Structures are given as C-alpha cells and as structure tokens.
JSON list of C-alpha atoms in Angstrom, two decimals:
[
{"chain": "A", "resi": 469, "resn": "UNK", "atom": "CA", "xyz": [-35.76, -3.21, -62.13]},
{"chain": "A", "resi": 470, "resn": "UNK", "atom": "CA", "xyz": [-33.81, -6.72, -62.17]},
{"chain": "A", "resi": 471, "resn": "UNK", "atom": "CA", "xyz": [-34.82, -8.88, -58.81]},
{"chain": "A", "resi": 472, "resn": "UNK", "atom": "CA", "xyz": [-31.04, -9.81, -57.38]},
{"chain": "A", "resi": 473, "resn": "UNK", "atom": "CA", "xyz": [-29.72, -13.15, -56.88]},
{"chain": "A", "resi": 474, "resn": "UNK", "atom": "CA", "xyz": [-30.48, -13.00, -53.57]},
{"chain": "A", "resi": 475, "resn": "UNK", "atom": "CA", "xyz": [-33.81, -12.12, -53.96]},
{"chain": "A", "resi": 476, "resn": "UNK", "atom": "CA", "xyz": [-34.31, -15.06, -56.57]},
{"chain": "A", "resi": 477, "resn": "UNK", "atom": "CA", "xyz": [-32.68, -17.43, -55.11]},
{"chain": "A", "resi": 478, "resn": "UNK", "atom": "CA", "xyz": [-35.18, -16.75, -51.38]},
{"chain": "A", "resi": 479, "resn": "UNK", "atom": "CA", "xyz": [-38.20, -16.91, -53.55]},
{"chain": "A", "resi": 480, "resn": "UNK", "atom": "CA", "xyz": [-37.34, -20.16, -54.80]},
{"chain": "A", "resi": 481, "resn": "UNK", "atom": "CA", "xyz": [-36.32, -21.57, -51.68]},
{"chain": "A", "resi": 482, "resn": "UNK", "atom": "CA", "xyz": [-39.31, -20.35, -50.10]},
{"chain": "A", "resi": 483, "resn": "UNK", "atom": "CA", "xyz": [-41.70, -21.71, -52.51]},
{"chain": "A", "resi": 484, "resn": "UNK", "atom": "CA", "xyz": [-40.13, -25.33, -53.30]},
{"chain": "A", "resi": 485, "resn": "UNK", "atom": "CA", "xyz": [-38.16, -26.50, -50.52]},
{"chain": "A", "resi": 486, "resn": "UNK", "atom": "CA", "xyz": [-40.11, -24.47, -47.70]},
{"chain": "A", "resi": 487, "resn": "UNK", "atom": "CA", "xyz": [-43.83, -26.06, -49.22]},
{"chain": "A", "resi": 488, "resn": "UNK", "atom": "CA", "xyz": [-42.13, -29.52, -48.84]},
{"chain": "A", "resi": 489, "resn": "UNK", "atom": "CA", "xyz": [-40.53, -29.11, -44.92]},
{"chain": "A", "resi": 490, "resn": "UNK", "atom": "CA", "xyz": [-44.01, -28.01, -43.62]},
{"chain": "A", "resi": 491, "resn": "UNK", "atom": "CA", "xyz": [-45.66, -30.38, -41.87]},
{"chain": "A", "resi": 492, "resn": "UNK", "atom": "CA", "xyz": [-49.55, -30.42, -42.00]},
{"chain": "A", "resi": 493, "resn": "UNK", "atom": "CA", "xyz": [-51.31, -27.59, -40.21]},
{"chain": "A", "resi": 494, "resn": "UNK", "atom": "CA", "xyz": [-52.09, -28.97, -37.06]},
{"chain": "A", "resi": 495, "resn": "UNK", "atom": "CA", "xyz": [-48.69, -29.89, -36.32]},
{"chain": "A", "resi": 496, "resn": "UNK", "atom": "CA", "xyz": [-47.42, -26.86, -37.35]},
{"chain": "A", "resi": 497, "resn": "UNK", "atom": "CA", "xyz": [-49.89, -25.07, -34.56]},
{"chain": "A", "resi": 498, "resn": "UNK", "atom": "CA", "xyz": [-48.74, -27.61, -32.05]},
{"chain": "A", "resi": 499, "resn": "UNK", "atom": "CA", "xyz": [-45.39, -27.40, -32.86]},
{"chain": "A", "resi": 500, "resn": "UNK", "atom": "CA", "xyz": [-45.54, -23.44, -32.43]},
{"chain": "A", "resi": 501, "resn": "UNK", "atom": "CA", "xyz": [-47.31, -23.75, -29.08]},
{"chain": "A", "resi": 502, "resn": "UNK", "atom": "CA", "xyz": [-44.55, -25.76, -27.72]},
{"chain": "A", "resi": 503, "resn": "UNK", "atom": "CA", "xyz": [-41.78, -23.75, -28.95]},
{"chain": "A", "resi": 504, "resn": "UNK", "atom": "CA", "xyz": [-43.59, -20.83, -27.50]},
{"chain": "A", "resi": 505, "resn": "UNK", "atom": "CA", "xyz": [-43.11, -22.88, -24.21]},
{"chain": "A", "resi": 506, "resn": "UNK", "atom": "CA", "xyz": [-39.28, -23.69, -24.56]},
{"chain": "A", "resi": 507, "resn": "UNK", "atom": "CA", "xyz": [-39.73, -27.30, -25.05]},
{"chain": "A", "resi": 508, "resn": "UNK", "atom": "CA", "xyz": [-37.06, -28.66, -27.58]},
{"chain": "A", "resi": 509, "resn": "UNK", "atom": "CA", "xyz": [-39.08, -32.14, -27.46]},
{"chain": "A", "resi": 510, "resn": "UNK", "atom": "CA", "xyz": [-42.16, -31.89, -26.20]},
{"chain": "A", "resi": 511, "resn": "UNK", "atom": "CA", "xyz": [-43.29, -35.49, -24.21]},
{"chain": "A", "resi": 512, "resn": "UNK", "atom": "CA", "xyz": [-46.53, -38.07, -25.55]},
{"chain": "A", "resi": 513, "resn": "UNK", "atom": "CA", "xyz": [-47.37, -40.74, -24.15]},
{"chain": "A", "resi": 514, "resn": "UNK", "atom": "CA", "xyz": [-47.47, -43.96, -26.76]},
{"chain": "A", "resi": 515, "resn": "UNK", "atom": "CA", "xyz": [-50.81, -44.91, -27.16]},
{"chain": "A", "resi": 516, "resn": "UNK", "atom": "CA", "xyz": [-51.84, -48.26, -27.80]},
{"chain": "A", "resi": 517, "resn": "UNK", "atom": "CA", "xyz": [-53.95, -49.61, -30.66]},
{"chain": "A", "resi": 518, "resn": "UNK", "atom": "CA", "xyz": [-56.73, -50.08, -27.96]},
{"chain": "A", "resi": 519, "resn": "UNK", "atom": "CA", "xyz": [-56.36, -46.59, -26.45]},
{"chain": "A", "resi": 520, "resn": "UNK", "atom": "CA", "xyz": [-54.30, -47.66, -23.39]},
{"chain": "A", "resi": 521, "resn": "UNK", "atom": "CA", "xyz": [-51.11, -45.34, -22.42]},
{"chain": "A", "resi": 522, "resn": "UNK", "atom": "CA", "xyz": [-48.67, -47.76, -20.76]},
{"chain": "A", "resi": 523, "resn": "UNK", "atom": "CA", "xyz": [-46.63, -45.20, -19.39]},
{"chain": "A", "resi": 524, "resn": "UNK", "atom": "CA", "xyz": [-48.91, -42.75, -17.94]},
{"chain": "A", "resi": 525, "resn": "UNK", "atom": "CA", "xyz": [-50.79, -46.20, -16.03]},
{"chain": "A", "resi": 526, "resn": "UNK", "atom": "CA", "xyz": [-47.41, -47.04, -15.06]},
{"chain": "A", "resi": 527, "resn": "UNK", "atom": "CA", "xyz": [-47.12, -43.59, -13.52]},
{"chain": "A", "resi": 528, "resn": "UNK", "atom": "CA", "xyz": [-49.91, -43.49, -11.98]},
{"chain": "A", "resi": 529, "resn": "UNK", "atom": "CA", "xyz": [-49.45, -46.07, -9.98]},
{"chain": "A", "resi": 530, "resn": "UNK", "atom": "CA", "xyz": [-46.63, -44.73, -8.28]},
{"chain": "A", "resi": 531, "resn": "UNK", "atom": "CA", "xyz": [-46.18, -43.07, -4.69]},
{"chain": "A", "resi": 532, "resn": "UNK", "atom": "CA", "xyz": [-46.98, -38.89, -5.65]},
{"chain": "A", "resi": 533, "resn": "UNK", "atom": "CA", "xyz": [-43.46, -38.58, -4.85]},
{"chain": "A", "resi": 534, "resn": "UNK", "atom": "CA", "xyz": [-41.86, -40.79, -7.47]},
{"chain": "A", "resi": 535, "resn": "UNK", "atom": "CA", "xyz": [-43.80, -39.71, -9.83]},
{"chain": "A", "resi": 536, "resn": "UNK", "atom": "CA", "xyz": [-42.97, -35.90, -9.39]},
{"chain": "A", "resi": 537, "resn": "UNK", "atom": "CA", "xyz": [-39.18, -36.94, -9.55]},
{"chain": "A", "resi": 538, "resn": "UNK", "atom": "CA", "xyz": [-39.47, -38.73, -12.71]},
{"chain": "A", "resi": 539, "resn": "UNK", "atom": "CA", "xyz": [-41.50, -35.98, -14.54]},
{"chain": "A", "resi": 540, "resn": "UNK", "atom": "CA", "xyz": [-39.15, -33.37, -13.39]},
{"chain": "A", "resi": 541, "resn": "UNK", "atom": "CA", "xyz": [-36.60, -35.28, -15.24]},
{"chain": "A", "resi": 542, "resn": "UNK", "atom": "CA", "xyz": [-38.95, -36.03, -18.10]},
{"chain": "A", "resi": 543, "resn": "UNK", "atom": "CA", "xyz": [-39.77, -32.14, -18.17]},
{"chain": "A", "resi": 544, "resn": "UNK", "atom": "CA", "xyz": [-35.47, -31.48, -18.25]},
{"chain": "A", "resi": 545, "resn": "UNK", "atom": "CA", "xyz": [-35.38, -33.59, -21.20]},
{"chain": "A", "resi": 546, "resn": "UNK", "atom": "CA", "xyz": [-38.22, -32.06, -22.95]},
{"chain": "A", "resi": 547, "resn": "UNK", "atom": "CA", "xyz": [-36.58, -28.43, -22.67]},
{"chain": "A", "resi": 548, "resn": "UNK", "atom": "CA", "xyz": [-33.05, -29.10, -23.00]},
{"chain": "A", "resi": 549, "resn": "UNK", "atom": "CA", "xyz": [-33.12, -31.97, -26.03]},
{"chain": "A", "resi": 550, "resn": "UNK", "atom": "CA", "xyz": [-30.35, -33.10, -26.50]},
{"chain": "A", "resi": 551, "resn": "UNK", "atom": "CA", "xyz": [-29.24, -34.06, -22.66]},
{"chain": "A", "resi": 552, "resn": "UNK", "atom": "CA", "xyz": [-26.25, -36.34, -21.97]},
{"chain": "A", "resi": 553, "resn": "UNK", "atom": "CA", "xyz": [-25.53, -38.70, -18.69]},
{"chain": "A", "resi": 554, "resn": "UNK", "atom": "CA", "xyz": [-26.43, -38.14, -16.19]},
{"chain": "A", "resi": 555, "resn": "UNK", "atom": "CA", "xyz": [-29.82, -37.69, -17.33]},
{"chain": "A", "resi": 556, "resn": "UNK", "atom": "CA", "xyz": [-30.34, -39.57, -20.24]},
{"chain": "A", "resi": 557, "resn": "UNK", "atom": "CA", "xyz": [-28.20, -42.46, -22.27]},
{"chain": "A", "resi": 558, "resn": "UNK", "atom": "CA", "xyz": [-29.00, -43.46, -25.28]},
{"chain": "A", "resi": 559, "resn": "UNK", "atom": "CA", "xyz": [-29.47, -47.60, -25.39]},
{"chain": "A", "resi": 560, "resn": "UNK", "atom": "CA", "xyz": [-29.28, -47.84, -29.46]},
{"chain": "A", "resi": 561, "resn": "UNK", "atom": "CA", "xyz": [-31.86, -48.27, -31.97]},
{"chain": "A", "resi": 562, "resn": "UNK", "atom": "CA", "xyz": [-33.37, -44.45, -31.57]},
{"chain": "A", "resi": 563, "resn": "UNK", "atom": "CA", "xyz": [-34.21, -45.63, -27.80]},
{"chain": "A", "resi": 564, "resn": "UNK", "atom": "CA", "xyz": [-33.10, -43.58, -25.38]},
{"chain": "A", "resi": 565, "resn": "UNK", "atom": "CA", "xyz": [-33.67, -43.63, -21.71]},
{"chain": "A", "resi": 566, "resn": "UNK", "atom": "CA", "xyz": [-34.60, -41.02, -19.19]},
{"chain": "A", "resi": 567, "resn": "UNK", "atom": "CA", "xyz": [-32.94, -42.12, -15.44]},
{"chain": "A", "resi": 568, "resn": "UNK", "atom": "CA", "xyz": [-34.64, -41.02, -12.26]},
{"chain": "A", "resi": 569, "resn": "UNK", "atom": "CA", "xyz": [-33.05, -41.95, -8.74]},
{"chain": "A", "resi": 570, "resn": "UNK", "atom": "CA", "xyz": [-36.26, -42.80, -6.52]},
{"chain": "A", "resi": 571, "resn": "UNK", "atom": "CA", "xyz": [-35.42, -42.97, -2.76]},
{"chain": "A", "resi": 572, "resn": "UNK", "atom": "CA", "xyz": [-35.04, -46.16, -0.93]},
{"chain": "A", "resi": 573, "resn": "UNK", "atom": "CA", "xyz": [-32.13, -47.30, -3.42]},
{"chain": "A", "resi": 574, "resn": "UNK", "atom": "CA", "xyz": [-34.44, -47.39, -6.33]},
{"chain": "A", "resi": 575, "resn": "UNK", "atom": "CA", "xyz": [-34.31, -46.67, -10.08]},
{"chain": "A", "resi": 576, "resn": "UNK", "atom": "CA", "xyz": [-36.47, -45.82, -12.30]},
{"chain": "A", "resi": 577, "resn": "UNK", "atom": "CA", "xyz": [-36.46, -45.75, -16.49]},
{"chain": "A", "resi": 578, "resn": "UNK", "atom": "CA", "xyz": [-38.65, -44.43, -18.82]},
{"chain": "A", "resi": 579, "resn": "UNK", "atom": "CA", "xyz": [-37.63, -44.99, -22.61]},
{"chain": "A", "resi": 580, "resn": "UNK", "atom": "CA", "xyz": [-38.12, -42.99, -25.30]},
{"chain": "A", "resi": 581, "resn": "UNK", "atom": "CA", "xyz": [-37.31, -42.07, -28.78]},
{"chain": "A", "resi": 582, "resn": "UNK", "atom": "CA", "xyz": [-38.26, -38.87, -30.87]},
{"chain": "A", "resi": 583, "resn": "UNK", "atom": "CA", "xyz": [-40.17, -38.89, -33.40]},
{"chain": "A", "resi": 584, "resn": "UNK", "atom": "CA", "xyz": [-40.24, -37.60, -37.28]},
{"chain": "A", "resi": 585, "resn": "UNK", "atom": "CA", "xyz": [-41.70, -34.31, -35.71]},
{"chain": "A", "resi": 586, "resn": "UNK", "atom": "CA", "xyz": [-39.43, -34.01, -32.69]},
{"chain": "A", "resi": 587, "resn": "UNK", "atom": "CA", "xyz": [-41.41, -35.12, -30.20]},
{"chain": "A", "resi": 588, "resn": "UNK", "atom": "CA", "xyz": [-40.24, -37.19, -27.42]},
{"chain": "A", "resi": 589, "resn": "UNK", "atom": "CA", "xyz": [-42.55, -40.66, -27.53]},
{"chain": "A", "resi": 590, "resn": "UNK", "atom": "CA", "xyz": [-42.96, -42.46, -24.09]},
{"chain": "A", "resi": 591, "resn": "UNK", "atom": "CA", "xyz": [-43.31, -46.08, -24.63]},
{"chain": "A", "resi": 592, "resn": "UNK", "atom": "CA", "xyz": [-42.20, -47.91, -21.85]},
{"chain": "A", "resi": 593, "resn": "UNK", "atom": "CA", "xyz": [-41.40, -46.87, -17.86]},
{"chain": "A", "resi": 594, "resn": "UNK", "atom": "CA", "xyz": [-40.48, -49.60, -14.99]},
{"chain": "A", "resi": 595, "resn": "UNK", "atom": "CA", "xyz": [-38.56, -49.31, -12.12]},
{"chain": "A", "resi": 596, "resn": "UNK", "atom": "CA", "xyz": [-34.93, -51.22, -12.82]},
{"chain": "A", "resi": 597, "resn": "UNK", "atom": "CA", "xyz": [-33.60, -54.30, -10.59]},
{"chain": "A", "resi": 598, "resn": "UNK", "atom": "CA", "xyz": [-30.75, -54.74, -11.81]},
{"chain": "A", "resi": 599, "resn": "UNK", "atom": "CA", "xyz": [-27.55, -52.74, -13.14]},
{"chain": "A", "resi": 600, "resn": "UNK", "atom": "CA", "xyz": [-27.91, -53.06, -17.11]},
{"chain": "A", "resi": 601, "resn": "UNK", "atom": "CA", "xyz": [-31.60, -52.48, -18.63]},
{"chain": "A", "resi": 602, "resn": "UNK", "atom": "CA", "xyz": [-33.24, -55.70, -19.11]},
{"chain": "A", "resi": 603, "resn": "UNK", "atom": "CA", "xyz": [-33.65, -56.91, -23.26]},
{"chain": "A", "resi": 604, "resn": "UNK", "atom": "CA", "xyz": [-37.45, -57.55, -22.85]},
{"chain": "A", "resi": 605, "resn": "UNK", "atom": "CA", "xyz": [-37.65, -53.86, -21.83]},
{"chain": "A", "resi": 606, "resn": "UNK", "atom": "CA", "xyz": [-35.84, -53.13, -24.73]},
{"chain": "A", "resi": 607, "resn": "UNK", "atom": "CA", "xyz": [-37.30, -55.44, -27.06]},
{"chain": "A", "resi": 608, "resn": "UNK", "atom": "CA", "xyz": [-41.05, -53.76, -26.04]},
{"chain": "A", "resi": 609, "resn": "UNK", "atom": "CA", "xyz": [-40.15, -49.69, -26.50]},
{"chain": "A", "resi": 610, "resn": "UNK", "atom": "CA", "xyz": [-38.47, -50.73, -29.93]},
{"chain": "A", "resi": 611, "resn": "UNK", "atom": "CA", "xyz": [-41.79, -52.71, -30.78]},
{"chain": "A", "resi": 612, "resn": "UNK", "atom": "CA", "xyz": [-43.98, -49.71, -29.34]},
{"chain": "A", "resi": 613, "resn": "UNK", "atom": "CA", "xyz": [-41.51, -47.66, -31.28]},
{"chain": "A", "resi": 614, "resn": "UNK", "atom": "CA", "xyz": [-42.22, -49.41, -35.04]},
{"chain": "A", "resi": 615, "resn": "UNK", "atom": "CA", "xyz": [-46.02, -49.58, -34.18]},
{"chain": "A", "resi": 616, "resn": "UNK", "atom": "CA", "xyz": [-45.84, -45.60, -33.67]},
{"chain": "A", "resi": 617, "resn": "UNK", "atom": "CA", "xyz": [-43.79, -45.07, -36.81]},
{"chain": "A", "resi": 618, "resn": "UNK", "atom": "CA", "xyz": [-46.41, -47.27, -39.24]},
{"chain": "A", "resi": 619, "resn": "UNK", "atom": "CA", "xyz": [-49.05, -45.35, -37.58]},
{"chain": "A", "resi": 620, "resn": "UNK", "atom": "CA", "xyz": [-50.46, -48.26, -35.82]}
]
C-alpha cells in the first residue's frame, strides 16, 4: 500500500523543517513549563556580564507597594503578549515599555524586548519625570538589548 500525499508530505515536514525549528532541549522544557502556565512571554531579568540584574535591584528598592503594581502589570504582559496602550507602547527598535501608575502622581517604566525564544527580557526600569521617555533610558535597554542578543 502507497503512503498518500498527505502522509508524505507530514513526514517530510516533520523530519526537515520540524528538526530545524526546535530549539535545544532545555529550552524546549522551559518553554513547555511556561506554556503549561499560560504565559505567552514569560519575564527574565537581563543579567549583566558581572552577574548583576539591574532591574530586579531597581525593584527591590522600591516601597512593597510599587513593586506589587508594577509586577502585576509585568505578569499582564507576560500572559497576554501582545498587549496594546494602555499597558504597553512600543518605543521602536524591538523596545517596548511596560507603564505602571504608582500613587502620589508617579510613573513608572520598565523596558523590554522579546527575545529569539519569546521571552520577554527586562533590561532597564526607572520611575519617569517627565512626559516622553528620556534617550539615555533608551539608549541603555537597546545597549542591554545587543549585549543579550551576542550572548554577552
């Protein structure tokens, strides 16, 4: 008996473009866990080349309060990728920006961009002053952003 078309056509699919798609194990296992979750884009924090994780320090030095507003808003990213204004805006480049109203009149950003795997990198958080997002912000998360893409 003749295998159909069909049947040809998902074996070769399966064994030349499906081998090529897979990322390495690991990922794959994390990748599963967080789909298993319902996260779209699962957060990381950048990491520095010396080990330092600007925007979890950043956070942690935060009131409790502010910093359970901004990772509720972090967390509505993660499981509903891709979210519009009011929550996030992308700023160009790949960087995008999560916005969290603190009380007292205050505003706070954390940028981001996603990754080959579709993770959502956190490279840079601050609390804005003034009403557009500041170029030295920009110009950092970008630079964070091309040191996490060489693997640096």
């Amino acid at each position: 008996m003749k295998p159909s078309f069909a049947e040809l056509y998902l074996t070769w699919y399966t064994c030349s473009v499906g081998e090529r798609t897979k990322s390495p194990a690991r990922q794959n296992e994390q990748s599963e866990r967080f789909e298993s979750q319902g996260k779209r884009a699962p957060a990381i924090f950048f990491r520095t080349e010396a080990g330092g994780e600007p925007v979890r320090d950043w956070l942690k030095g935060l009131a409790p309060e502010d910093r359970k507003r901004i990772g509720e808003d972090i967390k509505t990213v993660e499981f509903g990728w891709p979210v519009g204004m009011p929550m996030s805006r992308p700023l160009g480049g790949g960087i995008h920006e999560v916005r969290t109203n603190l009380g007292q009149n205050r505003v706070a950003r954390v940028l981001f961009y996603i990754d080959k795997i579709g993770r959502m990198v956190l490279p840079h958080g601050f609390i804005k002053k003034a009403q557009r997002t500041p170029d030295e912000d920009l110009v950092l998360a970008r630079s964070n952003k091309s040191k996490h893409e060489r693997g640096t």
